[in-house]
Short mmCIF file of C-alpha atoms and ligand atoms in Angstrom, two decimals:
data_model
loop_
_atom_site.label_atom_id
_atom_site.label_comp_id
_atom_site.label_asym_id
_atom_site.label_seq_id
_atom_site.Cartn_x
_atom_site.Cartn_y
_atom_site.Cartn_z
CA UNK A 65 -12.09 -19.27 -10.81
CA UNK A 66 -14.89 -21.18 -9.59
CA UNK A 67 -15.50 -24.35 -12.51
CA UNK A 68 -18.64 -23.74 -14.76
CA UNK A 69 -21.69 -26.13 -14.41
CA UNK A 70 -21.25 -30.55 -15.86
CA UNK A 71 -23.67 -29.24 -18.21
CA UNK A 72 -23.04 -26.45 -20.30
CA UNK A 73 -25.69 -24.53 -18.58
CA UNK A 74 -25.22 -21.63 -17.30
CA UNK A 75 -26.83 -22.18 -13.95
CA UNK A 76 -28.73 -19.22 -11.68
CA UNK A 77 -29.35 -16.04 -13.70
CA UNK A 78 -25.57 -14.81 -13.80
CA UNK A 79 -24.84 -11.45 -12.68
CA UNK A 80 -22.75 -9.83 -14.91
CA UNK A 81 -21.21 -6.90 -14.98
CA UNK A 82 -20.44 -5.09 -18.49
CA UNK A 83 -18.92 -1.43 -18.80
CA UNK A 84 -20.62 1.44 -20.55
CA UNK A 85 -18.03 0.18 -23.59
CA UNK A 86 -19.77 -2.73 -23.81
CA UNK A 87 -22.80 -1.20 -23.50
CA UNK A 88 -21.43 1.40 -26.51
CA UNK A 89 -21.24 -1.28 -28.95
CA UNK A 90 -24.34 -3.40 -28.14
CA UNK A 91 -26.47 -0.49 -27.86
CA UNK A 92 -25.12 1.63 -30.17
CA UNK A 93 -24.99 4.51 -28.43
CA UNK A 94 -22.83 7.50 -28.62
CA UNK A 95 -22.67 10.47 -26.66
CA UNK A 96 -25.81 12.46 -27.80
CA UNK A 97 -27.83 9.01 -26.61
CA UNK A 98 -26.45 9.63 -23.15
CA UNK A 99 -25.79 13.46 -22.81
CA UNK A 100 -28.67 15.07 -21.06
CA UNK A 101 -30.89 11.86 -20.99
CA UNK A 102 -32.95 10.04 -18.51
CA UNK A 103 -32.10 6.12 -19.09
CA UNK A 104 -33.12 3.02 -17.79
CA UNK A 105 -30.71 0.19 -17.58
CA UNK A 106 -32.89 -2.87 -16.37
CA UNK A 107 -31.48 -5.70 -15.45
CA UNK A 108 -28.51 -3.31 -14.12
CA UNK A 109 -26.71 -6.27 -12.52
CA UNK A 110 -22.94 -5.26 -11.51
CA UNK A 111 -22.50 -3.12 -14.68
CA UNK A 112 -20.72 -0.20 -14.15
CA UNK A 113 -22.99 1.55 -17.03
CA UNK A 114 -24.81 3.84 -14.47
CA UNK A 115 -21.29 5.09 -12.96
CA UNK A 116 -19.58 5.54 -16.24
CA UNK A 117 -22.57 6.94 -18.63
CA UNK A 118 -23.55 9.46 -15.47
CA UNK A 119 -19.73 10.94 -15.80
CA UNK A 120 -21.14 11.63 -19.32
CA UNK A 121 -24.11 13.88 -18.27
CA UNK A 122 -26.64 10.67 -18.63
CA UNK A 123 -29.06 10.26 -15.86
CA UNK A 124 -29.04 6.72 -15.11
CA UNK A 125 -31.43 4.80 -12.98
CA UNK A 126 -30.61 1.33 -12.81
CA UNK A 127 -33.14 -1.53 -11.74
CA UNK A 128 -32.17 -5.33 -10.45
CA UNK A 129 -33.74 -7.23 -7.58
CA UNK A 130 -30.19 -7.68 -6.60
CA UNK A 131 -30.44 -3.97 -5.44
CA UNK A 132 -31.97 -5.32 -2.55
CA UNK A 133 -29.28 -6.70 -0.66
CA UNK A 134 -26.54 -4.57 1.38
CA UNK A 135 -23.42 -2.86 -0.36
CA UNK A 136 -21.05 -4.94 0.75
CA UNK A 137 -22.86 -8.09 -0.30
CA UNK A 138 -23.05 -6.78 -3.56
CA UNK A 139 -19.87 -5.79 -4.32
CA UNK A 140 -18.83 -9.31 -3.24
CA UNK A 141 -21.32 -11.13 -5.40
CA UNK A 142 -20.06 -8.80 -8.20
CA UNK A 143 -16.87 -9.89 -7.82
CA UNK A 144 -17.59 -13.45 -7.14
CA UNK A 145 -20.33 -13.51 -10.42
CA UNK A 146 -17.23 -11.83 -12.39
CA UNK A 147 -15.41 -14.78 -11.67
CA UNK A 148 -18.27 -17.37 -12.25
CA UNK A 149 -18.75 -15.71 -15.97
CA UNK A 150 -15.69 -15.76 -16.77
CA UNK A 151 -14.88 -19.32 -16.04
CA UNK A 152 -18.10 -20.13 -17.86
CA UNK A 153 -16.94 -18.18 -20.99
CA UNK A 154 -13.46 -19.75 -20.96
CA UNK A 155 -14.69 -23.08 -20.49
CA UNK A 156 -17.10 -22.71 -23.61
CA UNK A 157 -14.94 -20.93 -25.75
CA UNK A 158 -16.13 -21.91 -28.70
CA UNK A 159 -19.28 -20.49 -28.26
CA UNK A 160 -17.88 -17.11 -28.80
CA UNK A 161 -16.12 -14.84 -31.21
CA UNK A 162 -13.19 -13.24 -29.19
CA UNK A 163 -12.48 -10.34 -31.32
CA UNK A 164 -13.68 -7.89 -29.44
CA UNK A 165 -12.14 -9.25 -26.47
CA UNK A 166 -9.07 -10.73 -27.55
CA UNK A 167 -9.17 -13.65 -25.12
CA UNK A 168 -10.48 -14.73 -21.95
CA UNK A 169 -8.04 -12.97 -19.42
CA UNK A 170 -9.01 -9.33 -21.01
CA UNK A 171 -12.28 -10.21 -20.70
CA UNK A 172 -12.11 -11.32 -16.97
CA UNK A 173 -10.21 -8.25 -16.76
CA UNK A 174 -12.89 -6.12 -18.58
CA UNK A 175 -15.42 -7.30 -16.18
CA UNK A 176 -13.74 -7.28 -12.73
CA UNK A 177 -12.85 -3.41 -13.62
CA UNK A 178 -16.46 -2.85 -14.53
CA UNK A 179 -17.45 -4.55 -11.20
CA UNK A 180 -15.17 -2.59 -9.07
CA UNK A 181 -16.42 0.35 -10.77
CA UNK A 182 -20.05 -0.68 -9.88
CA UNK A 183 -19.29 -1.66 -5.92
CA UNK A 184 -17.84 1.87 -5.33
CA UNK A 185 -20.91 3.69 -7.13
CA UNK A 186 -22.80 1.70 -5.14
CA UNK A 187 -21.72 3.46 -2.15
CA UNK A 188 -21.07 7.25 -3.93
CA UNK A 189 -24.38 7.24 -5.25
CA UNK A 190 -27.04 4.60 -4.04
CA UNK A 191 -29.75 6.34 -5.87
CA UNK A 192 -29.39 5.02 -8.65
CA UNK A 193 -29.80 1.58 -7.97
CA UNK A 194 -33.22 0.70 -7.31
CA UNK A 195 -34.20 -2.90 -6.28
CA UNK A 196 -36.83 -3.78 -8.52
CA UNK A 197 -38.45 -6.83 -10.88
CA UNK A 198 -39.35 -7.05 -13.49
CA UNK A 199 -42.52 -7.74 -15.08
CA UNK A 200 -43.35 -4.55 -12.74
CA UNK A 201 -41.38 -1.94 -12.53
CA UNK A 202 -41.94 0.88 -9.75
CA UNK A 203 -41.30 4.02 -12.46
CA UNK A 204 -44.52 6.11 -13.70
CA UNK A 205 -45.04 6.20 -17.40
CA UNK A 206 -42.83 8.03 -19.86
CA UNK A 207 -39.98 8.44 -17.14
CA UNK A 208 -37.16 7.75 -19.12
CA UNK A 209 -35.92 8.52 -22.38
CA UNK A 210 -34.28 5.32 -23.26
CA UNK A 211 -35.00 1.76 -21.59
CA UNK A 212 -32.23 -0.41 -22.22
CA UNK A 213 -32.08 -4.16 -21.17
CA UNK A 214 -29.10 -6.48 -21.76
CA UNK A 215 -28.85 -10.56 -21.30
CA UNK A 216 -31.99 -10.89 -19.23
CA UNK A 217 -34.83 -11.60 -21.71
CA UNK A 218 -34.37 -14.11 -24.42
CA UNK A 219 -30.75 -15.17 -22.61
CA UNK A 220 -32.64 -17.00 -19.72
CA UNK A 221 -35.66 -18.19 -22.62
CA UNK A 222 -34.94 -21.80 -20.57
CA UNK A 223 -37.06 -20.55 -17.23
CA UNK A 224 -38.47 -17.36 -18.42
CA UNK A 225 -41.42 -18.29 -20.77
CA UNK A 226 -43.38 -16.19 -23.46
CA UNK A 227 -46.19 -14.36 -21.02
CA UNK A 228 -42.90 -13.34 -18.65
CA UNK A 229 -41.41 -11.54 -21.89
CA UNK A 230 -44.52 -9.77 -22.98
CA UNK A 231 -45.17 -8.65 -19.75
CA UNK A 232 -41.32 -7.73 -19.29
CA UNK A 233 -41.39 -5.75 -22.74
CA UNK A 234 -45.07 -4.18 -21.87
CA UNK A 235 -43.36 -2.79 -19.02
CA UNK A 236 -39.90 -1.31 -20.11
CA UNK A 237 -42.23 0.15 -22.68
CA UNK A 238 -43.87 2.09 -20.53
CA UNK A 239 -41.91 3.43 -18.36
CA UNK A 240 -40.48 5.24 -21.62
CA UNK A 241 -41.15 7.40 -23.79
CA UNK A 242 -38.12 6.44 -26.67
CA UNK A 243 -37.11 3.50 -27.31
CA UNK A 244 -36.38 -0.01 -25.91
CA UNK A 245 -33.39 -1.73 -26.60
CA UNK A 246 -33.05 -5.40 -25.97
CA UNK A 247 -29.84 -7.44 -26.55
CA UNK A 248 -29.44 -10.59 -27.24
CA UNK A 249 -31.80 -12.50 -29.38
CA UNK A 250 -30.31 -15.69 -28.65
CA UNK A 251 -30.45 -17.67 -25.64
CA UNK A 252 -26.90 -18.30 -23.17
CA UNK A 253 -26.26 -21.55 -24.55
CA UNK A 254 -26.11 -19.67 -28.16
CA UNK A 255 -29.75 -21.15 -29.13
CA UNK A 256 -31.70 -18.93 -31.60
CA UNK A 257 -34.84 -17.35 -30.40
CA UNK A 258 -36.30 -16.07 -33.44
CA UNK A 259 -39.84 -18.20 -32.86
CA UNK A 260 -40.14 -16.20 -29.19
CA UNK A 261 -39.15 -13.17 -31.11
CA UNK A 262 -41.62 -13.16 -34.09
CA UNK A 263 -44.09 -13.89 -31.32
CA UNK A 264 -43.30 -10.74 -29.27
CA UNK A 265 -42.68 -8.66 -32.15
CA UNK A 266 -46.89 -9.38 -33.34
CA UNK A 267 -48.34 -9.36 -29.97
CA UNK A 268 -46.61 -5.55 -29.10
CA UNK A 269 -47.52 -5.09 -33.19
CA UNK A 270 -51.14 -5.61 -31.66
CA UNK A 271 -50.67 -3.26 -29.12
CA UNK A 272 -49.67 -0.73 -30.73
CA UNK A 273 -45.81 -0.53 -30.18
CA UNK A 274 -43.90 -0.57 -33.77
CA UNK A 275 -40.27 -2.88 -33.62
CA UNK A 276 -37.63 -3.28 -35.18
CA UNK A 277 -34.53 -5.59 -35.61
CA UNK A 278 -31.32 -3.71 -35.67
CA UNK A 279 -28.09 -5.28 -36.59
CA UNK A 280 -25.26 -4.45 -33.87
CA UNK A 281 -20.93 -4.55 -34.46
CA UNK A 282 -20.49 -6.11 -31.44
CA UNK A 283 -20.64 -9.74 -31.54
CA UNK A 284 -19.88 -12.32 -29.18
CA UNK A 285 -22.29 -15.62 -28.93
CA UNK A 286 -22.24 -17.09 -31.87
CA UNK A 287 -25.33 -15.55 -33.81
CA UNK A 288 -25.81 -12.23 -31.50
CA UNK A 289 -26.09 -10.20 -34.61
CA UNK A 290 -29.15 -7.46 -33.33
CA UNK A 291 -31.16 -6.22 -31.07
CA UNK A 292 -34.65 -5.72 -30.72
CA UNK A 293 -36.13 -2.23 -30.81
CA UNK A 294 -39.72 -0.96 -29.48
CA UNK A 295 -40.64 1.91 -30.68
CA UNK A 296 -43.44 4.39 -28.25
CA UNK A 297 -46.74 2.95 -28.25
CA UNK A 298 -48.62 4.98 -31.38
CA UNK A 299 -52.11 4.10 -29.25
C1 SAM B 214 -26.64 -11.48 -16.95
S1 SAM B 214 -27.10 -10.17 -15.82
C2 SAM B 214 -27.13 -8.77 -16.90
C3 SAM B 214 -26.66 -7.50 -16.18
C4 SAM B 214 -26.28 -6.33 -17.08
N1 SAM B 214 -27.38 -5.89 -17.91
C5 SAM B 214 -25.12 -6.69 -17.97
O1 SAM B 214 -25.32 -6.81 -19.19
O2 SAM B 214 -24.00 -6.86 -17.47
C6 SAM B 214 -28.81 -10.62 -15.53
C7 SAM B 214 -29.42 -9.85 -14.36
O3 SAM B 214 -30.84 -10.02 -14.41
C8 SAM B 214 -31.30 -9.86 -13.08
N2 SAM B 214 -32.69 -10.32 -13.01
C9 SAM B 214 -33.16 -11.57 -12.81
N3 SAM B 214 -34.51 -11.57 -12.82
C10 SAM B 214 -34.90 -10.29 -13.04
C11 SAM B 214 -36.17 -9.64 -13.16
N4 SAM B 214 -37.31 -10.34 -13.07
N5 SAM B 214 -36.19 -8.32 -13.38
C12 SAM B 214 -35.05 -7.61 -13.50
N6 SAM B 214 -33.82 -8.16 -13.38
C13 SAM B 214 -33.75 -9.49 -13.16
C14 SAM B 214 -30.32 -10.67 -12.27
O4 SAM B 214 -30.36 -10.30 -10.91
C15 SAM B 214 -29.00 -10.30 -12.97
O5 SAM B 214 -28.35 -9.24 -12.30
#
């Protein structure tokens, strides 16, 4: 495993790759959230959420700049990211709480099979992995019945600043007609963002777009106790 950064920093945006498991717990989502239901997963990264929620009759369309580069890059990055987070997370281990992984071998091993997963959906169905940035997303409005978004916003809160997450959340709320879910709250070094989130949470208030802060069992930085919820614009 490639050593993490002098700092503690985590470095470029990591690509990670989480399994709809994961994804289960952070969300909380069960099978009637998937069944049936159009879903965005933006930043996809090399999850293998899309593969494994599809299996379950969920229509997943997942969204990453990363989407722009060849297969077999990919699937290499994947890997080679896989092996970059892990290091990191083994390196800071007490950032963590390790119950739901156990240690940091199972969850290496958690994320190279989600990444492996990912590489070979890549190539089974390429459709639904559409390179893509956000603040703009290229989805028409109400397209998707659930937008879900996992350590992109707030975790990168060093170089992505407060008119980047408005714009970001402005956007995933648009191109659904549900809800948003957004998860963590707390930056990757474990540093609480609740100033960044009371500031969101009034400016979409002022827009129209109810939220909510929803408590979630899975738990692994230090202090990543909920998620945020939008709720559909009332305006
Ligand atoms: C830590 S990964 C999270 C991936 C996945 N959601 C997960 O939980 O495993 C962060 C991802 O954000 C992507 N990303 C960076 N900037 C982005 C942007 N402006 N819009 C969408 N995705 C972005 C990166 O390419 C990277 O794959």
């Amino acid at each position: 495993m490639k050593p993490p950064t002098e700092t503690g920093a985590l470095g470029e945006f990591l690509i990670s790759a989480r399994s709809l498991a994961e994804y289960r717990v952070i969300f909380e989502l069960d099978d009637t959230d998937l069944r049936g239901r159009r879903i965005l997963d933006c930043p996809g990264g090399a999850a293998s959420f899309a593969a494994e929620a599809a299996e379950l009759g969920a229509q997943v369309t997942a969204a990453d700049p990363i989407y722009a580069r060849p297969a077999a890059e990919l699937r290499e990055l994947a890997r080679t990211e896989t092996e970059r987070g892990s290091a990191y997370a083994g390196a800071h281990h007490d950032r963590y709480h390790w119950d739901f992984y156990g240690d940091p071998d199972r969850l290496h091993g958690v994320r190279l099979a989600a990444a492996t997963r990912f590489g070979a959906d890549l190539t089974a169905h390429p459709d639904r992995y559409v390179a893509a940035q956000l603040p703009a997303l290229p989805f028409p409005d109400n397209n998707f019945d659930l937008a879900l978004s996992s350590h992109l916003l707030f975790t990168y809160a060093d170089r992505l600043d407060a008119d980047f997450h408005l714009a970001a959340l402005l956007e995933l709320s648009r191109v659904t007609h549900g809800e948003t879910r957004l998860y963590p709250l707390i930056d990757h070094t474990g540093r609480a963002q609740d100033d960044l989130v009371a500031h969101l949470r009034k400016k979409l208030h002022d827009k129209g777009i109810p939220t909510v802060l929803r408590p979630t069992r899975y738990v692994f930085q230090h202090g990543a106790t909920s998620m945020l919820v939008l709720h559909p614009n009332q305006n």
